[in-house]
XYZ file of C-alpha atoms in Angstrom:
455
model
C 224.087 150.029 316.702
C 222.733 146.761 315.305
C 221.735 145.551 311.862
C 218.710 143.226 312.134
C 218.700 140.240 309.841
C 215.458 139.811 307.894
C 212.128 141.527 308.112
C 209.576 141.302 310.881
C 208.463 137.711 311.088
C 204.827 136.640 311.367
C 203.663 135.544 314.761
C 204.296 131.876 315.320
C 201.952 129.553 317.216
C 203.121 127.838 320.375
C 205.380 124.843 320.032
C 203.668 121.473 320.133
C 202.280 120.721 323.589
C 203.819 117.840 325.464
C 200.556 116.012 326.017
C 197.156 115.979 324.367
C 194.751 113.862 326.349
C 191.640 114.535 324.308
C 190.566 117.697 326.116
C 189.524 120.657 323.994
C 192.106 123.455 324.192
C 190.890 126.532 326.068
C 189.242 129.300 324.059
C 188.820 126.950 321.092
C 185.760 126.572 318.938
C 184.451 123.033 319.426
C 184.265 121.185 316.095
C 181.963 118.244 315.399
C 183.913 116.026 313.016
C 180.888 114.365 311.428
C 179.147 117.680 310.834
C 182.359 119.094 309.379
C 182.603 116.156 306.985
C 178.952 116.508 305.985
C 179.426 120.216 305.311
C 182.248 119.576 302.849
C 180.635 116.740 300.887
C 179.852 119.218 298.041
C 183.600 119.747 297.636
C 184.099 116.031 297.019
C 181.160 115.792 294.617
C 182.204 118.822 292.555
C 185.799 117.596 292.239
C 184.608 114.102 291.308
C 182.098 115.209 288.666
C 184.353 117.832 287.083
C 187.255 115.370 286.780
C 184.974 112.620 285.484
C 183.639 114.920 282.739
C 186.888 116.722 281.967
C 189.054 113.630 281.478
C 187.605 112.454 278.109
C 187.683 116.050 276.836
C 191.327 116.442 277.826
C 192.076 113.070 276.255
C 190.648 114.149 272.900
C 192.682 117.347 273.001
C 195.862 115.424 273.835
C 195.305 112.928 271.008
C 194.585 115.651 268.446
C 197.694 117.561 269.561
C 199.704 114.297 269.602
C 200.681 114.723 273.240
C 200.837 110.967 273.639
C 203.049 108.285 275.136
C 204.235 105.816 272.517
C 205.132 102.231 273.520
C 208.780 101.188 273.259
C 208.460 97.530 274.396
C 211.164 98.135 277.018
C 209.682 100.231 279.837
C 206.499 101.323 278.065
C 204.717 98.102 277.251
C 201.224 99.374 276.448
C 199.900 98.085 273.129
C 199.051 101.463 271.565
C 199.836 105.164 272.128
C 198.175 106.585 275.249
C 197.228 110.231 275.741
C 199.041 112.327 278.313
C 197.614 115.420 280.049
C 195.324 113.526 282.411
C 196.823 115.727 285.092
C 195.018 118.716 283.603
C 191.670 117.041 284.272
C 192.793 116.437 287.862
C 193.879 120.077 288.090
C 190.473 121.309 286.932
C 188.709 118.935 289.321
C 190.705 119.936 292.399
C 190.440 123.625 291.510
C 186.669 123.274 291.132
C 186.520 121.528 294.504
C 188.471 124.360 296.128
C 186.085 126.878 294.551
C 183.163 124.876 295.952
C 184.668 125.177 299.434
C 184.230 128.941 299.102
C 180.737 128.949 297.587
C 178.782 125.826 298.523
C 179.679 125.208 302.163
C 177.054 126.438 304.621
C 177.330 127.646 308.231
C 178.687 126.822 310.703
C 181.534 125.292 308.653
C 181.594 128.293 306.318
C 182.867 130.569 309.099
C 186.126 128.592 309.116
C 188.892 129.670 306.768
C 188.694 127.790 303.418
C 191.634 126.451 301.404
C 194.305 129.195 301.298
C 194.785 130.887 297.929
C 198.536 130.320 298.218
C 197.910 126.599 297.707
C 195.936 127.365 294.535
C 198.800 129.578 293.324
C 201.211 126.710 293.929
C 198.876 124.383 292.029
C 198.992 126.687 289.008
C 202.801 126.813 289.111
C 203.080 123.033 289.398
C 200.472 122.317 286.704
C 202.117 124.749 284.282
C 205.525 123.181 284.918
C 204.176 119.673 284.340
C 202.219 120.707 281.251
C 205.275 122.262 279.611
C 207.287 119.153 280.450
C 204.640 116.824 279.008
C 204.633 118.789 275.751
C 208.239 119.923 275.313
C 210.310 118.007 277.915
C 211.783 120.693 280.149
C 215.325 120.647 281.472
C 215.436 119.272 285.042
C 216.520 122.653 286.418
C 213.424 124.327 284.985
C 211.199 121.662 286.539
C 212.873 122.218 289.905
C 212.383 125.977 289.521
C 208.658 125.500 288.956
C 208.382 123.318 292.047
C 210.271 125.875 294.139
C 207.840 128.582 293.010
C 205.028 126.431 294.412
C 206.997 125.944 297.641
C 207.543 129.704 297.882
C 203.784 130.256 297.628
C 203.319 128.128 300.757
C 206.140 129.854 302.607
C 204.836 133.303 301.664
C 201.711 132.799 303.756
C 203.635 130.912 306.439
C 201.992 127.519 305.799
C 204.387 124.788 306.799
C 207.089 126.906 308.427
C 205.744 126.000 311.868
C 206.934 122.431 311.331
C 210.479 123.562 312.135
C 209.250 124.998 315.442
C 207.901 121.596 316.375
C 211.061 119.702 315.423
C 213.580 122.185 316.837
C 211.435 123.000 319.855
C 211.372 119.344 320.860
C 215.068 118.745 320.207
C 216.745 121.959 321.435
C 213.980 123.960 323.100
C 212.046 127.144 322.297
C 213.806 130.084 320.594
C 214.248 132.108 323.794
C 216.287 129.218 325.230
C 218.637 129.130 322.239
C 221.486 131.503 321.322
C 221.820 133.317 324.654
C 218.181 134.116 325.421
C 217.104 134.108 321.802
C 219.731 136.349 320.175
C 223.414 136.396 319.367
C 225.457 139.424 318.330
C 228.431 139.120 315.976
C 230.815 142.143 315.957
C 231.476 143.631 312.526
C 233.340 146.778 311.573
C 232.864 149.244 314.432
C 230.355 150.473 315.394
C 228.265 147.824 313.621
C 227.343 144.342 314.760
C 225.192 141.584 313.301
C 222.276 140.448 315.438
C 220.824 136.997 314.794
C 217.479 136.181 316.357
C 216.719 132.532 317.078
C 213.166 133.002 315.818
C 214.599 133.903 312.422
C 216.653 130.715 312.384
C 213.579 128.654 313.192
C 211.588 130.454 310.496
C 214.171 129.952 307.739
C 214.655 126.317 308.713
C 210.899 126.009 308.219
C 211.178 127.598 304.773
C 213.932 125.125 303.884
C 211.758 122.239 305.087
C 208.952 123.393 302.792
C 211.309 123.480 299.800
C 212.775 120.053 300.512
C 209.373 118.497 301.188
C 207.791 119.912 298.021
C 210.698 118.825 295.807
C 210.809 115.396 297.414
C 207.068 114.744 297.272
C 206.649 115.935 293.676
C 209.467 113.759 292.405
C 208.483 110.782 294.564
C 204.968 110.871 293.110
C 206.455 111.174 289.638
C 208.630 108.090 290.142
C 205.835 105.876 291.489
C 203.556 106.716 288.544
C 204.663 103.735 286.469
C 201.639 101.428 286.175
C 198.041 101.992 285.109
C 196.034 103.377 288.007
C 198.825 103.077 290.564
C 199.330 106.700 291.557
C 195.665 107.709 291.266
C 194.400 104.752 293.297
C 197.103 104.862 295.960
C 196.579 108.619 296.346
C 192.866 108.015 296.927
C 193.782 105.586 299.711
C 196.237 108.094 301.180
C 193.505 110.732 301.133
C 191.328 108.543 303.335
C 194.171 108.463 305.868
C 194.726 112.218 305.573
C 191.003 112.790 306.073
C 190.896 110.696 309.241
C 193.814 112.611 310.755
C 192.203 115.916 309.748
C 188.928 114.986 311.432
C 190.725 113.760 314.557
C 192.589 117.061 314.772
C 189.361 119.009 314.301
C 187.503 117.136 317.037
C 190.320 117.050 319.589
C 192.181 120.316 319.038
C 189.210 122.428 317.980
C 189.585 125.747 316.167
C 191.350 128.446 318.178
C 190.831 131.207 315.585
C 188.076 130.421 313.038
C 189.363 133.111 310.661
C 192.876 131.648 310.491
C 192.662 128.002 311.471
C 193.371 125.317 308.862
C 190.789 122.903 310.292
C 188.409 123.301 307.345
C 191.158 123.776 304.758
C 192.663 120.362 305.517
C 189.329 118.614 305.129
C 188.344 120.542 301.998
C 191.653 120.019 300.179
C 191.723 116.324 301.060
C 188.154 115.795 299.828
C 188.880 117.732 296.620
C 191.916 115.556 295.894
C 190.013 112.374 296.801
C 187.142 113.300 294.481
C 189.510 114.110 291.624
C 191.357 110.802 292.030
C 188.164 108.757 292.006
C 186.884 110.717 289.006
C 190.080 110.047 287.069
C 190.668 106.426 288.076
C 188.053 104.808 285.745
C 190.004 106.115 282.740
C 193.434 105.366 284.188
C 192.985 101.891 285.677
C 194.328 99.034 283.579
C 193.891 99.109 280.641
C 194.377 102.876 280.742
C 193.208 105.226 278.003
C 194.941 108.281 279.478
C 197.964 108.896 281.695
C 198.478 111.523 284.378
C 201.730 112.709 282.847
C 204.093 114.965 284.759
C 201.250 117.466 285.111
C 199.321 115.022 287.259
C 202.124 113.322 289.157
C 203.821 116.576 290.185
C 200.459 118.080 291.138
C 199.504 115.077 293.262
C 202.842 115.181 295.077
C 202.414 118.887 295.751
C 198.870 118.522 297.078
C 199.756 115.563 299.300
C 202.689 117.364 300.888
C 200.603 120.530 301.322
C 198.074 118.534 303.343
C 200.856 116.913 305.365
C 202.492 120.262 306.123
C 199.135 121.652 307.252
C 199.087 118.962 309.943
C 201.882 121.003 311.565
C 199.753 124.148 311.775
C 200.662 124.673 315.435
C 204.048 122.972 315.321
C 202.668 119.434 315.749
C 205.593 117.846 313.931
C 204.588 114.396 315.175
C 201.413 114.657 313.083
C 203.517 115.640 310.075
C 205.496 112.436 310.599
C 202.219 110.504 310.692
C 201.292 112.052 307.337
C 204.671 111.120 305.876
C 204.115 107.511 306.937
C 200.858 107.525 304.958
C 202.911 108.807 301.997
C 205.531 106.094 302.595
C 205.112 104.125 299.339
C 206.434 106.932 297.086
C 209.106 107.722 299.680
C 210.231 104.089 299.818
C 210.387 103.779 296.031
C 212.385 107.011 295.758
C 214.900 105.933 298.396
C 215.278 102.604 296.617
C 215.813 104.339 293.260
C 218.448 106.701 294.675
C 220.405 103.906 296.355
C 220.102 101.637 293.317
C 221.362 104.260 290.894
C 224.172 105.333 293.193
C 225.391 101.762 293.496
C 225.173 101.351 289.719
C 227.123 104.567 289.191
C 224.486 106.120 286.925
C 222.727 109.480 287.020
C 219.896 109.823 289.522
C 217.668 110.991 286.666
C 218.328 107.855 284.599
C 215.121 105.899 283.996
C 215.056 102.161 284.646
C 212.572 99.327 285.044
C 213.533 98.277 288.564
C 211.105 100.337 290.613
C 208.962 98.560 293.191
C 206.002 98.425 290.827
C 208.101 96.995 287.985
C 209.476 94.260 290.235
C 206.009 93.375 291.520
C 204.651 93.251 287.979
C 207.359 90.790 286.970
C 206.777 88.704 290.108
C 202.968 88.634 289.949
C 202.693 88.453 286.172
C 200.266 91.292 285.486
C 199.787 95.011 285.921
C 196.484 94.621 287.764
C 197.849 92.209 290.365
C 200.849 94.452 291.002
C 198.686 97.553 291.364
C 196.235 95.844 293.723
C 199.142 94.599 295.845
C 200.510 98.140 296.052
C 197.046 99.415 296.996
C 197.140 96.998 299.928
C 200.610 98.213 300.932
C 199.422 101.825 300.758
C 196.412 100.967 302.922
C 198.743 99.384 305.487
C 200.857 102.543 305.623
C 197.678 104.645 305.934
C 196.521 102.592 308.917
C 199.947 102.986 310.529
C 199.934 106.749 310.009
C 196.426 107.202 311.387
C 197.241 104.972 314.369
C 200.339 107.035 315.150
C 198.343 110.278 314.933
C 195.588 108.847 317.122
C 198.133 107.709 319.694
C 199.523 111.236 319.825
C 196.144 112.975 319.945
C 194.181 110.611 322.173
C 196.806 109.602 324.726
C 199.397 111.263 326.918
C 202.328 109.745 325.033
C 205.216 112.184 324.716
C 206.247 113.474 321.328
C 209.708 111.876 321.522
C 208.037 108.467 321.557
C 206.324 109.337 318.275
C 209.639 110.552 316.859
C 211.281 107.276 317.865
C 208.559 105.201 316.194
C 208.722 107.284 313.013
C 212.529 107.133 312.969
C 212.494 103.352 313.351
C 209.923 103.071 310.566
C 211.827 105.152 308.037
C 215.163 103.596 309.032
C 213.633 100.181 308.345
C 212.408 101.395 304.941
C 215.862 102.765 304.095
C 217.577 99.548 305.197
C 215.261 97.407 303.063
C 215.837 99.738 300.112
C 219.612 99.515 300.537
C 219.539 95.725 300.856
C 217.334 95.353 297.780
C 219.532 97.676 295.733
C 222.695 95.892 296.883
C 221.258 92.478 295.991
C 220.308 93.833 292.576
C 223.828 95.137 292.031
C 225.355 91.806 293.079
C 223.005 89.864 290.819
C 223.882 92.110 287.889
C 227.609 91.739 288.562
C 227.349 87.935 288.725
C 225.344 87.847 285.498
C 227.952 89.972 283.716
C 230.740 87.734 284.964
C 228.910 84.600 283.828
C 228.289 86.081 280.391
C 231.951 87.013 280.114
C 232.922 83.426 280.958
C 230.246 81.951 278.719
C 228.560 80.119 281.605
C 225.356 82.151 281.888
C 222.117 80.097 281.592
C 219.729 81.098 278.804
C 217.430 83.932 279.851
C 213.759 83.089 280.311
C 211.369 85.837 279.251
C 209.079 86.927 282.034
C 205.343 87.146 281.695
C 205.341 90.861 280.994
C 207.960 90.455 278.242
C 205.972 87.638 276.624
C 202.852 89.766 276.699
C 204.739 92.663 275.174
C 206.162 90.502 272.373
C 202.694 89.192 271.523
C 201.288 92.703 271.271
């Protein structure tokens, strides 16, 4: 007699094919990428217009309710209090865009499955968590709980769990080749035994990946949101990269099951986020009159990682890696912050002014120059991600080659982050020693500090 572990799992698509040479998969609906893009233009326009109109309304509400960010002349150098809650305008814009994907898209694109409702449920959970934090400053554990609720919404409908099948399938083989033909039995008290099915292991690894990715992306977006227009503008650039990968996938892989495929959902969600970012950016670019707040930064991280996870619809983990490369700027800044704070012996949640954007602002002398430089860096990462996806989709390169390239890329990012953090720690230690000995040279205020003192 056996005790099965877990309920019946949903059917899982085949593991990522070894080669994709541009041929349309058999029994797939052929998708014209340009026509698909044209069909979803209303999604972009609705998200753009709604965000553009909602932002000043949300700003007035935030000011009247005193949900504002006051300058402190240390990390917050703006000259006057700035309204929070810009993320709510983004939320309304993206939600309106998703609604438009259900109502305004015409055939033949309308026969494809629109943005899954589970993503909208996750959006609500994330936006509510960020809103409460912007108003009352939630404990970190409560913020994590809200993000995990959003991750659970994705896992509930099995969006993103296939990524584990791609990773594990490439590294150790399909489930029926693992654990003695797919199962292993562990004797318990007679006559019972515990039966573990390899498919269940793959599924729960996928669930764990969703949780880790959602937590990581939300907090990475939150950390990079430190200068006027930085997160909104860089996200718009990322969306262009996401859109190109989505269209490539649509044209090359086709749509095997129009009622369940994510071909249209990827394009619609990306266009909704792109429209919302461009609608919000005029109010948020330097000098900003409203900030995204945690509502916006957490929401943007969640939406970006949802799009990236949808690249692995059929276990194409190499395309997920390509999406992560597009998202590399927040990842790089987060890795740098973790290493820096570990070396300094402070809490990982401790705020500081040594993020990438802060250092660039001090080096270049202005917020605008720093933000434009980071836009260029984001565009570079987007080109790299799209090129990697195109190489995988348009050539016969094996998936392990893509893994190797992605591994080298992220290892390089981590090494640079570690070196930068170590140099910062050494510089700080030398400065402390010089001050203790009375030999430190007089500090010269940087441009940003001079500007702050004048204001």
